PDB file of C-alpha atoms in Angstrom:
ATOM      1  CA  GLN S   1     -14.061  55.214 193.820  1.00 56.00           C
ATOM      2  CA  GLN S   2     -14.671  55.704 197.531  1.00 67.00           C
ATOM      3  CA  GLN S   3     -16.800  58.807 197.086  1.00 90.00           C
ATOM      4  CA  VAL S   4     -20.457  59.239 197.829  1.00 96.00           C
ATOM      5  CA  LYS S   5     -21.934  62.288 196.130  1.00 96.00           C
ATOM      6  CA  GLN S   6     -24.978  63.935 197.677  1.00 97.00           C
ATOM      7  CA  SER S   7     -27.372  66.553 196.361  1.00 96.00           C
ATOM      8  CA  PRO S   8     -28.767  69.086 196.834  1.00 97.00           C
ATOM      9  CA  GLN S   9     -26.519  70.910 199.285  1.00 96.00           C
ATOM     10  CA  SER S  10     -29.530  72.674 200.772  1.00 97.00           C
ATOM     11  CA  LEU S  11     -33.276  72.277 200.515  1.00 97.00           C
ATOM     12  CA  ILE S  12     -36.241  74.363 201.600  1.00 98.00           C
ATOM     13  CA  VAL S  13     -39.637  72.680 201.799  1.00 98.00           C
ATOM     14  CA  GLN S  14     -43.017  73.821 203.015  1.00 98.00           C
ATOM     15  CA  LYS S  15     -44.619  72.009 205.922  1.00 97.00           C
ATOM     16  CA  GLY S  16     -46.499  68.983 204.627  1.00 97.00           C
ATOM     17  CA  GLY S  17     -44.411  68.750 201.485  1.00 97.00           C
ATOM     18  CA  ILE S  18     -42.066  66.010 200.303  1.00 98.00           C
ATOM     19  CA  SER S  19     -38.313  66.385 200.830  1.00 98.00           C
ATOM     20  CA  ILE S  20     -36.095  64.436 198.437  1.00 98.00           C
ATOM     21  CA  ILE S  21     -32.336  64.021 198.833  1.00 98.00           C
ATOM     22  CA  ASN S  22     -30.233  62.073 196.368  1.00 98.00           C
ATOM     23  CA  CYS S  23     -26.951  60.201 196.589  1.00 98.00           C
ATOM     24  CA  ALA S  24     -24.738  58.439 194.078  1.00 97.00           C
ATOM     25  CA  TYR S  25     -21.840  56.093 194.637  1.00 96.00           C
ATOM     26  CA  GLU S  26     -19.134  54.540 192.492  1.00 93.00           C
ATOM     27  CA  ASN S  27     -17.858  51.526 194.381  1.00 91.00           C
ATOM     28  CA  THR S  28     -19.984  48.489 193.504  1.00 90.00           C
ATOM     29  CA  ALA S  29     -18.619  46.703 196.579  1.00 89.00           C
ATOM     30  CA  PHE S  30     -20.737  48.920 198.838  1.00 91.00           C
ATOM     31  CA  ASP S  31     -23.605  46.905 200.251  1.00 89.00           C
ATOM     32  CA  TYR S  32     -25.042  48.987 203.063  1.00 90.00           C
ATOM     33  CA  PHE S  33     -26.590  52.423 202.625  1.00 94.00           C
ATOM     34  CA  PRO S  34     -27.707  54.334 205.733  1.00 93.00           C
ATOM     35  CA  TRP S  35     -29.078  57.816 206.142  1.00 96.00           C
ATOM     36  CA  TYR S  36     -28.123  59.904 209.175  1.00 97.00           C
ATOM     37  CA  GLN S  37     -29.818  62.954 210.643  1.00 97.00           C
ATOM     38  CA  GLN S  38     -27.768  65.566 212.473  1.00 97.00           C
ATOM     39  CA  PHE S  39     -29.031  68.494 214.532  1.00 96.00           C
ATOM     40  CA  PRO S  40     -26.730  71.420 215.409  1.00 93.00           C
ATOM     41  CA  GLY S  41     -24.383  70.560 218.255  1.00 91.00           C
ATOM     42  CA  LYS S  42     -25.271  66.872 218.102  1.00 93.00           C
ATOM     43  CA  GLY S  43     -23.697  63.826 216.557  1.00 94.00           C
ATOM     44  CA  PRO S  44     -25.308  62.105 213.562  1.00 96.00           C
ATOM     45  CA  ALA S  45     -28.091  59.647 214.386  1.00 95.00           C
ATOM     46  CA  LEU S  46     -29.151  56.721 212.205  1.00 93.00           C
ATOM     47  CA  LEU S  47     -32.475  57.406 210.519  1.00 95.00           C
ATOM     48  CA  ILE S  48     -33.019  54.512 208.136  1.00 94.00           C
ATOM     49  CA  ALA S  49     -30.815  52.092 206.185  1.00 92.00           C
ATOM     50  CA  ILE S  50     -31.112  49.782 203.189  1.00 92.00           C
ATOM     51  CA  ARG S  51     -29.213  46.885 201.677  1.00 89.00           C
ATOM     52  CA  PRO S  52     -29.054  46.397 197.881  1.00 86.00           C
ATOM     53  CA  ASP S  53     -31.234  43.290 197.842  1.00 88.00           C
ATOM     54  CA  VAL S  54     -34.332  45.501 198.106  1.00 91.00           C
ATOM     55  CA  SER S  55     -35.340  48.532 196.049  1.00 93.00           C
ATOM     56  CA  GLU S  56     -37.286  50.387 198.712  1.00 95.00           C
ATOM     57  CA  LYS S  57     -37.577  50.578 202.462  1.00 95.00           C
ATOM     58  CA  LYS S  58     -40.130  52.600 204.378  1.00 96.00           C
ATOM     59  CA  GLU S  59     -40.178  53.554 208.034  1.00 95.00           C
ATOM     60  CA  GLY S  60     -42.930  55.935 208.991  1.00 96.00           C
ATOM     61  CA  ARG S  61     -42.573  59.116 206.947  1.00 97.00           C
ATOM     62  CA  PHE S  62     -39.086  58.166 205.734  1.00 97.00           C
ATOM     63  CA  THR S  63     -38.464  56.075 202.613  1.00 97.00           C
ATOM     64  CA  ILE S  64     -35.231  55.001 200.932  1.00 96.00           C
ATOM     65  CA  SER S  65     -35.386  54.234 197.231  1.00 96.00           C
ATOM     66  CA  PHE S  66     -32.443  52.264 195.845  1.00 95.00           C
ATOM     67  CA  ASN S  67     -31.422  51.835 192.201  1.00 94.00           C
ATOM     68  CA  LYS S  68     -28.578  49.346 192.022  1.00 92.00           C
ATOM     69  CA  SER S  69     -27.992  49.595 188.281  1.00 93.00           C
ATOM     70  CA  ALA S  70     -27.709  53.378 188.434  1.00 95.00           C
ATOM     71  CA  LYS S  71     -25.731  53.245 191.702  1.00 95.00           C
ATOM     72  CA  GLN S  72     -28.063  55.780 193.223  1.00 96.00           C
ATOM     73  CA  PHE S  73     -30.243  55.976 196.304  1.00 97.00           C
ATOM     74  CA  SER S  74     -32.488  58.630 197.720  1.00 98.00           C
ATOM     75  CA  LEU S  75     -34.288  59.650 200.890  1.00 98.00           C
ATOM     76  CA  HIS S  76     -37.898  60.783 200.732  1.00 98.00           C
ATOM     77  CA  ILE S  77     -39.440  62.539 203.725  1.00 98.00           C
ATOM     78  CA  MET S  78     -43.195  62.609 203.383  1.00 98.00           C
ATOM     79  CA  ASP S  79     -45.342  65.210 205.144  1.00 98.00           C
ATOM     80  CA  SER S  80     -42.223  67.159 206.123  1.00 98.00           C
ATOM     81  CA  GLN S  81     -42.417  68.911 209.493  1.00 97.00           C
ATOM     82  CA  PRO S  82     -40.458  71.836 210.971  1.00 97.00           C
ATOM     83  CA  GLY S  83     -38.926  69.354 213.423  1.00 97.00           C
ATOM     84  CA  ASP S  84     -37.328  67.595 210.449  1.00 98.00           C
ATOM     85  CA  SER S  85     -35.145  70.660 209.859  1.00 98.00           C
ATOM     86  CA  ALA S  86     -31.633  69.274 210.180  1.00 98.00           C
ATOM     87  CA  THR S  87     -28.652  68.164 208.115  1.00 98.00           C
ATOM     88  CA  TYR S  88     -29.013  64.787 206.442  1.00 98.00           C
ATOM     89  CA  PHE S  89     -26.106  62.594 205.384  1.00 98.00           C
ATOM     90  CA  CYS S  90     -26.174  59.554 203.191  1.00 97.00           C
ATOM     91  CA  ALA S  91     -23.432  57.009 203.652  1.00 96.00           C
ATOM     92  CA  ALA S  92     -22.194  53.724 202.218  1.00 94.00           C
ATOM     93  CA  SER S  93     -20.237  50.849 203.615  1.00 90.00           C
ATOM     94  CA  LYS S  94     -18.779  47.515 202.612  1.00 85.00           C
ATOM     95  CA  ARG S  95     -19.766  44.359 204.446  1.00 72.00           C
ATOM     96  CA  ASN S  96     -17.980  43.813 207.752  1.00 70.00           C
ATOM     97  CA  THR S  97     -15.705  46.833 207.438  1.00 75.00           C
ATOM     98  CA  GLY S  98     -17.639  49.147 209.723  1.00 76.00           C
ATOM     99  CA  LYS S  99     -16.237  52.003 207.648  1.00 86.00           C
ATOM    100  CA  LEU S 100     -18.910  54.471 206.631  1.00 90.00           C
ATOM    101  CA  ILE S 101     -18.214  56.757 203.669  1.00 93.00           C
ATOM    102  CA  PHE S 102     -20.409  59.831 204.110  1.00 96.00           C
ATOM    103  CA  GLY S 103     -21.818  62.214 201.544  1.00 96.00           C
ATOM    104  CA  GLN S 104     -21.338  65.940 201.889  1.00 96.00           C
ATOM    105  CA  GLY S 105     -24.667  66.528 203.616  1.00 97.00           C
ATOM    106  CA  THR S 106     -27.941  68.317 202.832  1.00 98.00           C
ATOM    107  CA  THR S 107     -29.278  71.050 205.051  1.00 98.00           C
ATOM    108  CA  LEU S 108     -33.059  70.792 205.125  1.00 98.00           C
ATOM    109  CA  GLN S 109     -35.286  73.633 206.256  1.00 98.00           C
ATOM    110  CA  VAL S 110     -38.989  72.956 206.598  1.00 98.00           C
ATOM    111  CA  LYS S 111     -40.996  76.166 206.705  1.00 97.00           C
ATOM    112  CA  PRO S 112     -44.144  76.274 208.842  1.00 93.00           C
TER     113      PRO S 112
ATOM    114  CA  GLU H   1     -28.924  53.893 228.849  1.00 65.00           C
ATOM    115  CA  ALA H   2     -26.261  56.564 228.572  1.00 82.00           C
ATOM    116  CA  GLY H   3     -25.041  57.423 225.118  1.00 93.00           C
ATOM    117  CA  VAL H   4     -21.502  58.027 223.920  1.00 97.00           C
ATOM    118  CA  VAL H   5     -19.852  60.605 226.154  1.00 97.00           C
ATOM    119  CA  GLN H   6     -17.184  62.974 224.878  1.00 98.00           C
ATOM    120  CA  SER H   7     -15.181  65.651 226.578  1.00 97.00           C
ATOM    121  CA  PRO H   8     -14.420  68.414 226.358  1.00 97.00           C
ATOM    122  CA  ARG H   9     -17.263  69.690 224.205  1.00 97.00           C
ATOM    123  CA  TYR H  10     -15.276  72.709 223.076  1.00 97.00           C
ATOM    124  CA  LYS H  11     -11.566  73.436 222.984  1.00 98.00           C
ATOM    125  CA  ILE H  12      -9.655  76.484 221.801  1.00 98.00           C
ATOM    126  CA  ILE H  13      -5.884  76.245 221.532  1.00 97.00           C
ATOM    127  CA  GLU H  14      -3.061  78.029 219.792  1.00 97.00           C
ATOM    128  CA  LYS H  15      -1.278  76.335 216.928  1.00 96.00           C
ATOM    129  CA  LYS H  16       1.622  74.103 217.848  1.00 97.00           C
ATOM    130  CA  GLN H  17       0.007  73.251 221.186  1.00 97.00           C
ATOM    131  CA  PRO H  18      -1.059  69.696 222.051  1.00 97.00           C
ATOM    132  CA  VAL H  19      -4.678  68.719 222.613  1.00 98.00           C
ATOM    133  CA  ALA H  20      -6.475  65.551 223.703  1.00 98.00           C
ATOM    134  CA  PHE H  21     -10.041  64.362 223.381  1.00 98.00           C
ATOM    135  CA  TRP H  22     -11.694  61.713 225.506  1.00 98.00           C
ATOM    136  CA  CYS H  23     -14.477  59.291 224.621  1.00 98.00           C
ATOM    137  CA  ASN H  24     -16.492  56.877 226.741  1.00 97.00           C
ATOM    138  CA  PRO H  25     -18.504  54.513 224.519  1.00 96.00           C
ATOM    139  CA  ILE H  26     -21.836  52.907 225.273  1.00 95.00           C
ATOM    140  CA  SER H  27     -21.413  50.150 227.825  1.00 93.00           C
ATOM    141  CA  GLY H  28     -20.746  46.809 226.199  1.00 91.00           C
ATOM    142  CA  HIS H  29     -19.818  48.217 222.805  1.00 93.00           C
ATOM    143  CA  ASN H  30     -16.662  46.540 221.560  1.00 93.00           C
ATOM    144  CA  THR H  31     -16.070  48.735 218.530  1.00 93.00           C
ATOM    145  CA  LEU H  32     -15.106  52.388 218.808  1.00 95.00           C
ATOM    146  CA  TYR H  33     -14.592  54.935 216.035  1.00 96.00           C
ATOM    147  CA  TRP H  34     -13.066  58.379 215.810  1.00 97.00           C
ATOM    148  CA  TYR H  35     -14.338  60.608 213.011  1.00 97.00           C
ATOM    149  CA  LEU H  36     -13.319  64.060 211.833  1.00 97.00           C
ATOM    150  CA  GLN H  37     -16.082  66.382 210.641  1.00 97.00           C
ATOM    151  CA  ASN H  38     -15.092  69.586 208.872  1.00 95.00           C
ATOM    152  CA  LEU H  39     -17.623  72.390 208.668  1.00 92.00           C
ATOM    153  CA  GLY H  40     -20.274  71.639 206.083  1.00 90.00           C
ATOM    154  CA  GLN H  41     -18.930  68.157 205.389  1.00 93.00           C
ATOM    155  CA  GLY H  42     -19.752  64.596 206.325  1.00 95.00           C
ATOM    156  CA  PRO H  43     -17.734  62.749 208.949  1.00 96.00           C
ATOM    157  CA  GLU H  44     -14.526  61.001 207.856  1.00 95.00           C
ATOM    158  CA  LEU H  45     -13.203  57.982 209.694  1.00 94.00           C
ATOM    159  CA  LEU H  46      -9.857  58.450 211.399  1.00 96.00           C
ATOM    160  CA  ILE H  47      -9.509  55.188 213.285  1.00 96.00           C
ATOM    161  CA  ARG H  48     -11.558  52.147 214.288  1.00 94.00           C
ATOM    162  CA  TYR H  49     -10.917  49.966 217.318  1.00 94.00           C
ATOM    163  CA  GLU H  50     -12.142  46.464 217.990  1.00 92.00           C
ATOM    164  CA  ASN H  51     -11.623  46.116 221.720  1.00 92.00           C
ATOM    165  CA  GLU H  52      -8.047  47.355 222.294  1.00 93.00           C
ATOM    166  CA  GLU H  53      -6.859  46.764 218.745  1.00 93.00           C
ATOM    167  CA  ALA H  54      -6.756  49.502 216.125  1.00 94.00           C
ATOM    168  CA  VAL H  55      -8.012  47.564 213.104  1.00 91.00           C
ATOM    169  CA  ASP H  56      -8.229  50.495 210.693  1.00 91.00           C
ATOM    170  CA  ASP H  57      -6.033  53.555 211.165  1.00 93.00           C
ATOM    171  CA  SER H  58      -5.273  54.130 207.499  1.00 90.00           C
ATOM    172  CA  GLN H  59      -6.784  57.641 207.558  1.00 92.00           C
ATOM    173  CA  LEU H  60      -5.065  58.781 210.757  1.00 95.00           C
ATOM    174  CA  PRO H  61      -2.271  61.323 210.114  1.00 93.00           C
ATOM    175  CA  LYS H  62       0.270  59.532 212.221  1.00 92.00           C
ATOM    176  CA  ASP H  63       2.845  62.303 212.167  1.00 95.00           C
ATOM    177  CA  ARG H  64       0.750  64.377 214.551  1.00 97.00           C
ATOM    178  CA  PHE H  65      -2.265  62.288 215.571  1.00 97.00           C
ATOM    179  CA  SER H  66      -2.285  59.383 217.991  1.00 97.00           C
ATOM    180  CA  ALA H  67      -4.997  57.383 219.682  1.00 97.00           C
ATOM    181  CA  GLU H  68      -5.293  54.755 222.330  1.00 96.00           C
ATOM    182  CA  ARG H  69      -7.983  52.587 223.808  1.00 96.00           C
ATOM    183  CA  LEU H  70      -6.669  51.066 226.969  1.00 84.00           C
ATOM    184  CA  LYS H  71      -8.616  48.144 228.445  1.00 86.00           C
ATOM    185  CA  GLY H  72     -10.937  48.236 225.449  1.00 85.00           C
ATOM    186  CA  VAL H  73     -13.283  50.848 226.918  1.00 93.00           C
ATOM    187  CA  ASP H  74     -12.431  54.561 226.976  1.00 96.00           C
ATOM    188  CA  SER H  75     -10.381  56.102 224.228  1.00 98.00           C
ATOM    189  CA  THR H  76      -8.235  59.187 223.833  1.00 98.00           C
ATOM    190  CA  LEU H  77      -7.349  60.969 220.601  1.00 98.00           C
ATOM    191  CA  LYS H  78      -4.361  63.303 220.700  1.00 98.00           C
ATOM    192  CA  ILE H  79      -2.978  65.905 218.328  1.00 98.00           C
ATOM    193  CA  GLN H  80       0.560  67.167 218.793  1.00 97.00           C
ATOM    194  CA  PRO H  81       1.305  69.732 217.558  1.00 96.00           C
ATOM    195  CA  ALA H  82      -2.022  71.167 216.406  1.00 97.00           C
ATOM    196  CA  GLU H  83      -2.224  73.076 213.127  1.00 97.00           C
ATOM    197  CA  LEU H  84      -4.757  75.636 211.947  1.00 97.00           C
ATOM    198  CA  GLY H  85      -6.249  73.075 209.567  1.00 96.00           C
ATOM    199  CA  ASP H  86      -7.120  70.782 212.460  1.00 97.00           C
ATOM    200  CA  SER H  87     -10.016  73.038 213.423  1.00 97.00           C
ATOM    201  CA  ALA H  88     -13.042  70.749 213.141  1.00 97.00           C
ATOM    202  CA  VAL H  89     -15.447  68.620 215.146  1.00 97.00           C
ATOM    203  CA  TYR H  90     -14.045  65.330 216.381  1.00 98.00           C
ATOM    204  CA  LEU H  91     -16.738  62.705 216.749  1.00 98.00           C
ATOM    205  CA  CYS H  92     -16.554  59.459 218.638  1.00 98.00           C
ATOM    206  CA  ALA H  93     -18.920  56.595 217.853  1.00 96.00           C
ATOM    207  CA  SER H  94     -19.382  53.080 219.138  1.00 94.00           C
ATOM    208  CA  SER H  95     -21.147  49.928 218.054  1.00 91.00           C
ATOM    209  CA  LEU H  96     -21.729  46.537 219.575  1.00 88.00           C
ATOM    210  CA  GLU H  97     -19.482  44.885 217.012  1.00 79.00           C
ATOM    211  CA  SER H  98     -17.979  45.762 213.624  1.00 75.00           C
ATOM    212  CA  GLY H  99     -20.086  45.249 210.526  1.00 70.00           C
ATOM    213  CA  PHE H 100     -22.974  47.074 208.938  1.00 67.00           C
ATOM    214  CA  GLU H 101     -25.628  45.240 210.900  1.00 71.00           C
ATOM    215  CA  TYR H 102     -24.418  46.967 214.055  1.00 79.00           C
ATOM    216  CA  GLU H 103     -25.610  50.551 214.306  1.00 86.00           C
ATOM    217  CA  GLN H 104     -22.995  53.185 215.051  1.00 90.00           C
ATOM    218  CA  TYR H 105     -24.026  55.557 217.838  1.00 93.00           C
ATOM    219  CA  PHE H 106     -22.342  58.934 217.757  1.00 95.00           C
ATOM    220  CA  GLY H 107     -21.390  61.216 220.591  1.00 96.00           C
ATOM    221  CA  PRO H 108     -21.977  65.000 220.446  1.00 96.00           C
ATOM    222  CA  GLY H 109     -18.399  65.666 219.381  1.00 97.00           C
ATOM    223  CA  THR H 110     -15.620  68.002 220.478  1.00 98.00           C
ATOM    224  CA  ARG H 111     -15.370  71.235 218.549  1.00 97.00           C
ATOM    225  CA  LEU H 112     -11.703  72.201 218.215  1.00 98.00           C
ATOM    226  CA  THR H 113     -10.618  75.687 217.234  1.00 98.00           C
ATOM    227  CA  VAL H 114      -6.929  76.234 216.548  1.00 98.00           C
ATOM    228  CA  THR H 115      -5.871  79.890 216.474  1.00 97.00           C
TER     229      THR H 115
END
């Protein structure tokens, strides 16, 4: 019940295209859903996050869509750029625990 | 502002040897986390500190792993003795306080190879 399942494992997108990464969770007590971006040799960095009281959050080219009834959320990267090539992790957390449960990660390659 | 500092960045040891990792969090951050990241996987929390107190160490294998955060600032994670399966990246993170509204900032990690 603590798992967060992420797909796809890897993704190749052309420059300018839309990258979509999906995550599903089981624990209905989760109430915070961040996405992290990780470059090789670096630690994960927070990209964007959403709470379940909204269905969508947009920051620049990055959008989280959240479906509470389906217990799913996704990251959309619009106008994908080669600099977006990295590994992306979704995560979930319960209020005030500070404990992030991460998905398995998606390696994104954006081709020029 | 300096980020989370970890050292060493890389460590190669033989199995059964001890090893220690050091973390200096962002100044003023009360909460410190140690995560384990296996190759191709997401990070997994090992232990969380609020100031000097370990408030969540349920995932820390206490038979061989230990951690301390003296004076509520720097922290050290130790493995003794190391096993082949401990090869991974050990990430340290810090946040101003506990709770989802406080962003966790990660360090670059220490890559451990046990031979």
